[in-house]
PDB file of N, CA and C and ligand atoms in Angstrom:
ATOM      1  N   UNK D   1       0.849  -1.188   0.000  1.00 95.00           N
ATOM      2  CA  UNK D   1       0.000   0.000   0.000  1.00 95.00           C
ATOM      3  C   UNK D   1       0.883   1.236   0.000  1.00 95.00           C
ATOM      4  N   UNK D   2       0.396   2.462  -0.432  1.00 96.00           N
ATOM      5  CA  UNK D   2       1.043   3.333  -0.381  1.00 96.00           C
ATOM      6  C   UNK D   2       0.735   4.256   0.755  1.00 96.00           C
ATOM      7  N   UNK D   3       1.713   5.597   0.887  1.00 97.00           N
ATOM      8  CA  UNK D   3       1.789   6.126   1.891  1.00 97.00           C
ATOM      9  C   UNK D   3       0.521   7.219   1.795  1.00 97.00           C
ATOM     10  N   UNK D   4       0.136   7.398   0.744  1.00 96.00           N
ATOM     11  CA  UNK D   4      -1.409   7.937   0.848  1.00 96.00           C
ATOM     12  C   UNK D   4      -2.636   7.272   0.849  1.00 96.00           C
ATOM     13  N   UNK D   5      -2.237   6.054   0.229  1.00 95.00           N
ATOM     14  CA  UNK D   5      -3.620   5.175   1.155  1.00 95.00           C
ATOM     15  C   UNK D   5      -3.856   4.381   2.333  1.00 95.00           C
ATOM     16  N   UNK D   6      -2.664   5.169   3.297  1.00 95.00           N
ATOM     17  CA  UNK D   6      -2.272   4.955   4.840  1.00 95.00           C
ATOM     18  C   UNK D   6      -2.725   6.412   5.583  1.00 95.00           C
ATOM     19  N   UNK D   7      -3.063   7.100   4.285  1.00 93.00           N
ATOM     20  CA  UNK D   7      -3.152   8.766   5.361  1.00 93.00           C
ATOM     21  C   UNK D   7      -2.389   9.399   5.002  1.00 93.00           C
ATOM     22  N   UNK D   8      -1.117   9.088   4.698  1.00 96.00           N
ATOM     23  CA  UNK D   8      -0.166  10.098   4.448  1.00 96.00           C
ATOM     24  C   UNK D   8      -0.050  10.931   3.336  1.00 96.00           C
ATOM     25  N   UNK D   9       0.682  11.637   2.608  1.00 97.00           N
ATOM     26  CA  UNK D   9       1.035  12.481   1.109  1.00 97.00           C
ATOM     27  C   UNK D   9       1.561  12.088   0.506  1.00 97.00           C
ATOM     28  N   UNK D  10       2.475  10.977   0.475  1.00 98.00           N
ATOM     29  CA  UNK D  10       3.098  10.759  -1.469  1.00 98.00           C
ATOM     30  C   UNK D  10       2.520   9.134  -1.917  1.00 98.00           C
ATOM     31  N   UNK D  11       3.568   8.574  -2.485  1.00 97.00           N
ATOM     32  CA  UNK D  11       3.602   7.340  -3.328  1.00 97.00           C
ATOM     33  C   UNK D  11       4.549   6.242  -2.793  1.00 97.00           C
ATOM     34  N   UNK D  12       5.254   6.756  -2.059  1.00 97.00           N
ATOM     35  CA  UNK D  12       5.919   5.671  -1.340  1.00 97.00           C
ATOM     36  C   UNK D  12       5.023   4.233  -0.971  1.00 97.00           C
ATOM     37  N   UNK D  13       5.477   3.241  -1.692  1.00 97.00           N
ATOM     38  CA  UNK D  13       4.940   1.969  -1.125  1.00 97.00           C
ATOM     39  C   UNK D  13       6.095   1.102  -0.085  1.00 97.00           C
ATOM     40  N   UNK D  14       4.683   1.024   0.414  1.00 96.00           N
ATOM     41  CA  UNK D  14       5.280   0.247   1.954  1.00 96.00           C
ATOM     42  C   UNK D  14       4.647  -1.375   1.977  1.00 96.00           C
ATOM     43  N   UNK D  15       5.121  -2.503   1.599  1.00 95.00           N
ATOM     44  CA  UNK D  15       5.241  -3.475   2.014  1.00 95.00           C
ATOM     45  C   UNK D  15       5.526  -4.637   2.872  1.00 95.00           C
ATOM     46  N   UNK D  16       4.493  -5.404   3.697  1.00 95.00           N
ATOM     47  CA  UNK D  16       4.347  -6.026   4.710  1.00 95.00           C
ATOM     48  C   UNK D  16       3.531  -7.203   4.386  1.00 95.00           C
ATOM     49  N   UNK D  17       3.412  -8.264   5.317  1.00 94.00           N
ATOM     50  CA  UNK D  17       2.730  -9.272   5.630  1.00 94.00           C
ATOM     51  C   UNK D  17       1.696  -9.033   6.092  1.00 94.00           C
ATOM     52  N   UNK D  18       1.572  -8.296   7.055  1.00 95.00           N
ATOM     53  CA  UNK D  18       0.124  -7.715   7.936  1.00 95.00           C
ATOM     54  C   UNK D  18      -0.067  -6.184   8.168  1.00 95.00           C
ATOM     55  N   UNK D  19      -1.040  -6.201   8.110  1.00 95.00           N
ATOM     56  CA  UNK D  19      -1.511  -5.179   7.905  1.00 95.00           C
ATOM     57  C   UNK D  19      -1.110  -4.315   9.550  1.00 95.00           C
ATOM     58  N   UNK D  20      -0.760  -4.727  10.601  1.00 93.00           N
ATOM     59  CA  UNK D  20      -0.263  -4.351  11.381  1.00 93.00           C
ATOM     60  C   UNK D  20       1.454  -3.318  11.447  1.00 93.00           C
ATOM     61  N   UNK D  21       2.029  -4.298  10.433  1.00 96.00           N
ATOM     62  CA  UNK D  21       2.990  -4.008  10.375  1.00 96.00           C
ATOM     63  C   UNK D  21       3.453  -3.272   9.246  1.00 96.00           C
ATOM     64  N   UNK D  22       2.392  -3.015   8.324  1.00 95.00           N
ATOM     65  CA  UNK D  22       2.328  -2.362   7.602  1.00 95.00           C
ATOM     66  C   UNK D  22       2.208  -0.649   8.473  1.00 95.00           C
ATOM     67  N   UNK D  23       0.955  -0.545   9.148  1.00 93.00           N
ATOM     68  CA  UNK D  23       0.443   0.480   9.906  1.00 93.00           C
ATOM     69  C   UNK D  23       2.143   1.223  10.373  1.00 93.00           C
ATOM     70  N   UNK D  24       2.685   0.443  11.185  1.00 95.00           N
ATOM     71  CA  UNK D  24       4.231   0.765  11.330  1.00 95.00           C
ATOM     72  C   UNK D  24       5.171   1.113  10.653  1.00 95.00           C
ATOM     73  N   UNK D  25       5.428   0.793   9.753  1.00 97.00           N
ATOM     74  CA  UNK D  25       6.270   1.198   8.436  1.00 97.00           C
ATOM     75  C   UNK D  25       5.452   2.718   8.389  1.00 97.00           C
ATOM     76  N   UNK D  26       4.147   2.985   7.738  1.00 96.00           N
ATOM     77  CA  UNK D  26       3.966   3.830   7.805  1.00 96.00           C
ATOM     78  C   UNK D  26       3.800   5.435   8.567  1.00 96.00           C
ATOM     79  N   UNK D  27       3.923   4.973  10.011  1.00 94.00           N
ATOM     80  CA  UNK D  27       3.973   6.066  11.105  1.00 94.00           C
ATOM     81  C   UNK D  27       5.345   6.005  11.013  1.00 94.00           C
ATOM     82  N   UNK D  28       5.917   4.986  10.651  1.00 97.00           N
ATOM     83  CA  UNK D  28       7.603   5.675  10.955  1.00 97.00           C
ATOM     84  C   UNK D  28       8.259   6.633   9.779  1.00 97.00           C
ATOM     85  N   UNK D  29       7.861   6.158   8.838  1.00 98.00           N
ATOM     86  CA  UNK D  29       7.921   6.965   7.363  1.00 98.00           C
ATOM     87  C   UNK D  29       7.134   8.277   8.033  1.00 98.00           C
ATOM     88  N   UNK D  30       6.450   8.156   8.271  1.00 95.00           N
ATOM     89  CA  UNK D  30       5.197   9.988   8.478  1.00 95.00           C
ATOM     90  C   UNK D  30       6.040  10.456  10.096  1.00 95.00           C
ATOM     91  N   UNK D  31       7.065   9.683  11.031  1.00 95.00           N
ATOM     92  CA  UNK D  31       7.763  10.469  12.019  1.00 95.00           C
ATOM     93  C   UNK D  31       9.151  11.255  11.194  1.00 95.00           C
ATOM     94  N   UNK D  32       9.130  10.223   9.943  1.00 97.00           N
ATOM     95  CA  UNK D  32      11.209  10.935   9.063  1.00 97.00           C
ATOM     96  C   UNK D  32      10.414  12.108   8.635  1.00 97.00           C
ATOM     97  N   UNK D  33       9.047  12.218   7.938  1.00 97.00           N
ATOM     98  CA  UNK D  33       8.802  13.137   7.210  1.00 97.00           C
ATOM     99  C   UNK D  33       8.260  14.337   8.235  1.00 97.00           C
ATOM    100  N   UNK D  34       7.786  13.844   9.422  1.00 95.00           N
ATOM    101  CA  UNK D  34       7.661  15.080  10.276  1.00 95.00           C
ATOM    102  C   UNK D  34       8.524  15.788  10.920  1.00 95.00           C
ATOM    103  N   UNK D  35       9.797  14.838  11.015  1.00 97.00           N
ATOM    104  CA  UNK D  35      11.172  15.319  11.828  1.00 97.00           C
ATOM    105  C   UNK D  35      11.617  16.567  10.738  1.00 97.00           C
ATOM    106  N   UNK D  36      11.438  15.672   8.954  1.00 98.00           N
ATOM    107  CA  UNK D  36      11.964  16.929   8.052  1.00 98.00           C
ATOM    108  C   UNK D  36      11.091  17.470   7.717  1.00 98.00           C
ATOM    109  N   UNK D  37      10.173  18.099   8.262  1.00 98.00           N
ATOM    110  CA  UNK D  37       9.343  19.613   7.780  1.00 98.00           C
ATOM    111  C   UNK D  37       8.726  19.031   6.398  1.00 98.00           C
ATOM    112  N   UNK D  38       8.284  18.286   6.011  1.00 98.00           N
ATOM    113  CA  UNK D  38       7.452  17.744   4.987  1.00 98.00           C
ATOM    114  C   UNK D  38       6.381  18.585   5.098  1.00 98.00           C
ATOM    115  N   UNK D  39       5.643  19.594   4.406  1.00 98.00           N
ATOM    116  CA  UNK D  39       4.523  20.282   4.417  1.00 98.00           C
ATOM    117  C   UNK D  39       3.136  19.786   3.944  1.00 98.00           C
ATOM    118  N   UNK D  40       3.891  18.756   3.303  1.00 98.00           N
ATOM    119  CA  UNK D  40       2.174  18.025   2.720  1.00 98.00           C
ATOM    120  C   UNK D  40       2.520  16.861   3.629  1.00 98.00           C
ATOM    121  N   UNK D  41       3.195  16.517   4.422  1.00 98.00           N
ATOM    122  CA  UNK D  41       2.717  15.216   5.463  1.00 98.00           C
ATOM    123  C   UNK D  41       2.348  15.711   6.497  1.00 98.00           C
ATOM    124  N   UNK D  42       2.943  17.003   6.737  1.00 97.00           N
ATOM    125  CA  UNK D  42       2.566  17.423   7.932  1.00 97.00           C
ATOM    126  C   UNK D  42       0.557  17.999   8.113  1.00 97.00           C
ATOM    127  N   UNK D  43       0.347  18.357   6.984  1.00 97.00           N
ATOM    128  CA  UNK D  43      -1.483  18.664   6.928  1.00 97.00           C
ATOM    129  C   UNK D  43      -2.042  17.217   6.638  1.00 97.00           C
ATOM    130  N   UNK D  44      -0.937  16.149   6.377  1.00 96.00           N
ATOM    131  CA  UNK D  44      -2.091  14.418   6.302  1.00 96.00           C
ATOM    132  C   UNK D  44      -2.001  14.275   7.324  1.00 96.00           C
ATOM    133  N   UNK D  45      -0.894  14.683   8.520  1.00 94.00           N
ATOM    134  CA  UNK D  45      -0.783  14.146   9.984  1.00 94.00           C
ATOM    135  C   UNK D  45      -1.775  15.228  10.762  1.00 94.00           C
ATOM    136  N   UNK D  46      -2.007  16.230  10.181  1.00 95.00           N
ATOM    137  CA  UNK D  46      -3.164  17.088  11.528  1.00 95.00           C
ATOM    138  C   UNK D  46      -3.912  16.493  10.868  1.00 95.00           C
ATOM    139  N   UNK D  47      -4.577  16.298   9.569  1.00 95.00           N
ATOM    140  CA  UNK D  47      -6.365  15.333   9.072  1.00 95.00           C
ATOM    141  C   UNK D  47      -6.171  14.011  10.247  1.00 95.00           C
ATOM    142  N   UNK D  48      -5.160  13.303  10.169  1.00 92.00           N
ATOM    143  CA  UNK D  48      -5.309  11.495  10.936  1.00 92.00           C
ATOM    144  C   UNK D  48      -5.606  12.659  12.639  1.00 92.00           C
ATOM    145  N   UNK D  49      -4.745  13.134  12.987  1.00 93.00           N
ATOM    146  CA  UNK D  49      -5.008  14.126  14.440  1.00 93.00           C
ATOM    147  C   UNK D  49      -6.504  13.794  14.844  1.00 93.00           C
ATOM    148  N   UNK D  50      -6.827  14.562  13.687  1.00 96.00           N
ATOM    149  CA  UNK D  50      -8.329  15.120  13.650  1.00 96.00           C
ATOM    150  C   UNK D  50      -9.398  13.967  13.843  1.00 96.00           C
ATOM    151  N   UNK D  51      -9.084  13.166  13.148  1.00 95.00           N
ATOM    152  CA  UNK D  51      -9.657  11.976  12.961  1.00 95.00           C
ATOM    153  C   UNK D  51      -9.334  10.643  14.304  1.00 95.00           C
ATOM    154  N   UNK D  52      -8.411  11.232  14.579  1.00 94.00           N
ATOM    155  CA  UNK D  52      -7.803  10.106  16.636  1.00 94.00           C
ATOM    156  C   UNK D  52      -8.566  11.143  17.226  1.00 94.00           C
ATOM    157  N   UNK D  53      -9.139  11.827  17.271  1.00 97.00           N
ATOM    158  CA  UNK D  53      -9.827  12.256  18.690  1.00 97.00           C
ATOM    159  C   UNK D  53     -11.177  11.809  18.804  1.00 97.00           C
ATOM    160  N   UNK D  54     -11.588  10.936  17.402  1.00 97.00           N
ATOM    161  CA  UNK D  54     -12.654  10.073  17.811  1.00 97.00           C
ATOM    162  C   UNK D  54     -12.670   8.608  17.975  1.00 97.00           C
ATOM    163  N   UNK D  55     -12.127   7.823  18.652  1.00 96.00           N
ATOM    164  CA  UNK D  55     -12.041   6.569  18.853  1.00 96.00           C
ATOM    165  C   UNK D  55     -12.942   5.698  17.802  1.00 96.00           C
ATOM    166  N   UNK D  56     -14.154   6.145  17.568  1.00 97.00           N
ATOM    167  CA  UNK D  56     -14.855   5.351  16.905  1.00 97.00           C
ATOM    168  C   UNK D  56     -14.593   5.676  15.501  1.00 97.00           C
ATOM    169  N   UNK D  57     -14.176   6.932  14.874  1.00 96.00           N
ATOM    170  CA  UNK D  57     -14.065   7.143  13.705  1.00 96.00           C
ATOM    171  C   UNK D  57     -12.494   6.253  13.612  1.00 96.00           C
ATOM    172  N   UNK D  58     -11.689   6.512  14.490  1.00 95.00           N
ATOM    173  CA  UNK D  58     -10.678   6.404  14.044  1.00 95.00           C
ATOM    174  C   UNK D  58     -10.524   4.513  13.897  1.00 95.00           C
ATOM    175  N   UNK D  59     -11.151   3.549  15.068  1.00 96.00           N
ATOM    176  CA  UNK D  59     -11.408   2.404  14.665  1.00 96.00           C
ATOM    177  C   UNK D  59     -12.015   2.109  12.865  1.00 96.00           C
ATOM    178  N   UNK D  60     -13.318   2.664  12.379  1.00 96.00           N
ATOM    179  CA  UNK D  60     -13.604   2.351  11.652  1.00 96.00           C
ATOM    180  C   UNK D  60     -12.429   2.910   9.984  1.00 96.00           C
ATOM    181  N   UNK D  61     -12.170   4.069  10.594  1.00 95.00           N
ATOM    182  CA  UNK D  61     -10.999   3.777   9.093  1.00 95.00           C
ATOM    183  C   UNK D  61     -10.091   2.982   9.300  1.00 95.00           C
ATOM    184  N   UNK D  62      -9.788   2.367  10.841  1.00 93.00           N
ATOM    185  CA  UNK D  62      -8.238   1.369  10.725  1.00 93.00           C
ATOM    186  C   UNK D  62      -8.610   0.434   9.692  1.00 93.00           C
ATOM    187  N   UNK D  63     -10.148  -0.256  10.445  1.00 95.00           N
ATOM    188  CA  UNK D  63     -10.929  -1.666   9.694  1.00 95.00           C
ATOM    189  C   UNK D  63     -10.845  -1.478   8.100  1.00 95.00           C
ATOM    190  N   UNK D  64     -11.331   0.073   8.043  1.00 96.00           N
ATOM    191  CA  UNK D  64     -11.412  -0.298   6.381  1.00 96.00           C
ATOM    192  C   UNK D  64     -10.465  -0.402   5.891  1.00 96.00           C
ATOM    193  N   UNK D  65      -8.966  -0.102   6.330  1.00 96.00           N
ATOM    194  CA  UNK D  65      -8.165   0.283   5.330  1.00 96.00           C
ATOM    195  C   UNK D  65      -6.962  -1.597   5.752  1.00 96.00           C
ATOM    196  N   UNK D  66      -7.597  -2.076   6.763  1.00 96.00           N
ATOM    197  CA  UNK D  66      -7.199  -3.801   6.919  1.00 96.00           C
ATOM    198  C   UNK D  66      -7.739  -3.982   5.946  1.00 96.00           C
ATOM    199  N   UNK D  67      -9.247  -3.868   5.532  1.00 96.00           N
ATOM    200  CA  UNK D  67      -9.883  -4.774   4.658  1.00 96.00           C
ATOM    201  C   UNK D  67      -9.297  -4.484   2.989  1.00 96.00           C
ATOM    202  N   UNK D  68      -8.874  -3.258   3.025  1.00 95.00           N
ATOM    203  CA  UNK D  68      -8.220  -2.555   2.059  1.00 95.00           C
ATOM    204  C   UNK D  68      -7.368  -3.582   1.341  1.00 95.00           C
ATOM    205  N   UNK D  69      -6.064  -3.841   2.782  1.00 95.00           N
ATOM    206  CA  UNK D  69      -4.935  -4.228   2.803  1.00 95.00           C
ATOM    207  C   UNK D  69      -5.426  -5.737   2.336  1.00 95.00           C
ATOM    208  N   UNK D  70      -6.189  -6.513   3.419  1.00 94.00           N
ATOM    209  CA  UNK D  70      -6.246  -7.578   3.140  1.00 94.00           C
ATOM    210  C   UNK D  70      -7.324  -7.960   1.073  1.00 94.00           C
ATOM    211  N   UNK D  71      -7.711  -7.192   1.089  1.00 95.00           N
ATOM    212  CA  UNK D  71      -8.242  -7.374  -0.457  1.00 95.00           C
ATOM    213  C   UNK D  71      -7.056  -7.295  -1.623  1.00 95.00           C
ATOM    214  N   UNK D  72      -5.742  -6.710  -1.443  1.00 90.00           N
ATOM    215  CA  UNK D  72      -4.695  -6.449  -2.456  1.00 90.00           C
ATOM    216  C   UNK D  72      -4.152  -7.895  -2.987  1.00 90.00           C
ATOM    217  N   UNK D  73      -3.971  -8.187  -3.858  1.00 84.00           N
ATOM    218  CA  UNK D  73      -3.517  -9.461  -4.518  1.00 84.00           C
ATOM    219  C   UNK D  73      -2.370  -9.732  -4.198  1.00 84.00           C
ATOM    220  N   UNK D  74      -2.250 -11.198  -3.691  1.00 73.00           N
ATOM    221  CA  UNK D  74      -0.667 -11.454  -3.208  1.00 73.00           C
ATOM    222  C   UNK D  74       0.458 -10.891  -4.448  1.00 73.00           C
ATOM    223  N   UNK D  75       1.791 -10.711  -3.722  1.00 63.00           N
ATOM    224  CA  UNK D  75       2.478 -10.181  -4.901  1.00 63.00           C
ATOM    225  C   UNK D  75       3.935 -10.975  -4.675  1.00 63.00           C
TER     226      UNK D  75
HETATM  227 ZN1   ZN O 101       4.783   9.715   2.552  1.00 80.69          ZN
END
Protein backbone atom coordinates (compact mmCIF):
# COMPACT_ATOMS: atom_id res chain seq x y z
CA UNK A 1 0.00 0.00 0.00
CA UNK A 2 1.04 3.33 -0.38
CA UNK A 3 1.79 6.13 1.89
CA UNK A 4 -1.41 7.94 0.85
CA UNK A 5 -3.62 5.18 1.16
CA UNK A 6 -2.27 4.96 4.84
CA UNK A 7 -3.15 8.77 5.36
CA UNK A 8 -0.17 10.10 4.45
CA UNK A 9 1.03 12.48 1.11
CA UNK A 10 3.10 10.76 -1.47
CA UNK A 11 3.60 7.34 -3.33
CA UNK A 12 5.92 5.67 -1.34
CA UNK A 13 4.94 1.97 -1.12
CA UNK A 14 5.28 0.25 1.95
CA UNK A 15 5.24 -3.47 2.01
CA UNK A 16 4.35 -6.03 4.71
CA UNK A 17 2.73 -9.27 5.63
CA UNK A 18 0.12 -7.72 7.94
CA UNK A 19 -1.51 -5.18 7.90
CA UNK A 20 -0.26 -4.35 11.38
CA UNK A 21 2.99 -4.01 10.38
CA UNK A 22 2.33 -2.36 7.60
CA UNK A 23 0.44 0.48 9.91
CA UNK A 24 4.23 0.77 11.33
CA UNK A 25 6.27 1.20 8.44
CA UNK A 26 3.97 3.83 7.80
CA UNK A 27 3.97 6.07 11.10
CA UNK A 28 7.60 5.67 10.95
CA UNK A 29 7.92 6.97 7.36
CA UNK A 30 5.20 9.99 8.48
CA UNK A 31 7.76 10.47 12.02
CA UNK A 32 11.21 10.94 9.06
CA UNK A 33 8.80 13.14 7.21
CA UNK A 34 7.66 15.08 10.28
CA UNK A 35 11.17 15.32 11.83
CA UNK A 36 11.96 16.93 8.05
CA UNK A 37 9.34 19.61 7.78
CA UNK A 38 7.45 17.74 4.99
CA UNK A 39 4.52 20.28 4.42
CA UNK A 40 2.17 18.03 2.72
CA UNK A 41 2.72 15.22 5.46
CA UNK A 42 2.57 17.42 7.93
CA UNK A 43 -1.48 18.66 6.93
CA UNK A 44 -2.09 14.42 6.30
CA UNK A 45 -0.78 14.15 9.98
CA UNK A 46 -3.16 17.09 11.53
CA UNK A 47 -6.36 15.33 9.07
CA UNK A 48 -5.31 11.50 10.94
CA UNK A 49 -5.01 14.13 14.44
CA UNK A 50 -8.33 15.12 13.65
CA UNK A 51 -9.66 11.98 12.96
CA UNK A 52 -7.80 10.11 16.64
CA UNK A 53 -9.83 12.26 18.69
CA UNK A 54 -12.65 10.07 17.81
CA UNK A 55 -12.04 6.57 18.85
CA UNK A 56 -14.85 5.35 16.90
CA UNK A 57 -14.06 7.14 13.70
CA UNK A 58 -10.68 6.40 14.04
CA UNK A 59 -11.41 2.40 14.67
CA UNK A 60 -13.60 2.35 11.65
CA UNK A 61 -11.00 3.78 9.09
CA UNK A 62 -8.24 1.37 10.72
CA UNK A 63 -10.93 -1.67 9.69
CA UNK A 64 -11.41 -0.30 6.38
CA UNK A 65 -8.17 0.28 5.33
CA UNK A 66 -7.20 -3.80 6.92
CA UNK A 67 -9.88 -4.77 4.66
CA UNK A 68 -8.22 -2.55 2.06
CA UNK A 69 -4.94 -4.23 2.80
CA UNK A 70 -6.25 -7.58 3.14
CA UNK A 71 -8.24 -7.37 -0.46
CA UNK A 72 -4.69 -6.45 -2.46
CA UNK A 73 -3.52 -9.46 -4.52
CA UNK A 74 -0.67 -11.45 -3.21
CA UNK A 75 2.48 -10.18 -4.90
ZN1 LIG B 1 4.78 9.72 2.55
Amino acid sequence: MTCQQLGGACDKVFRADTFEEMAELSKKHGMEMFQAGDAAHLEAMAKMQELMKSPADMQSWFEGKKKEFEALPEE
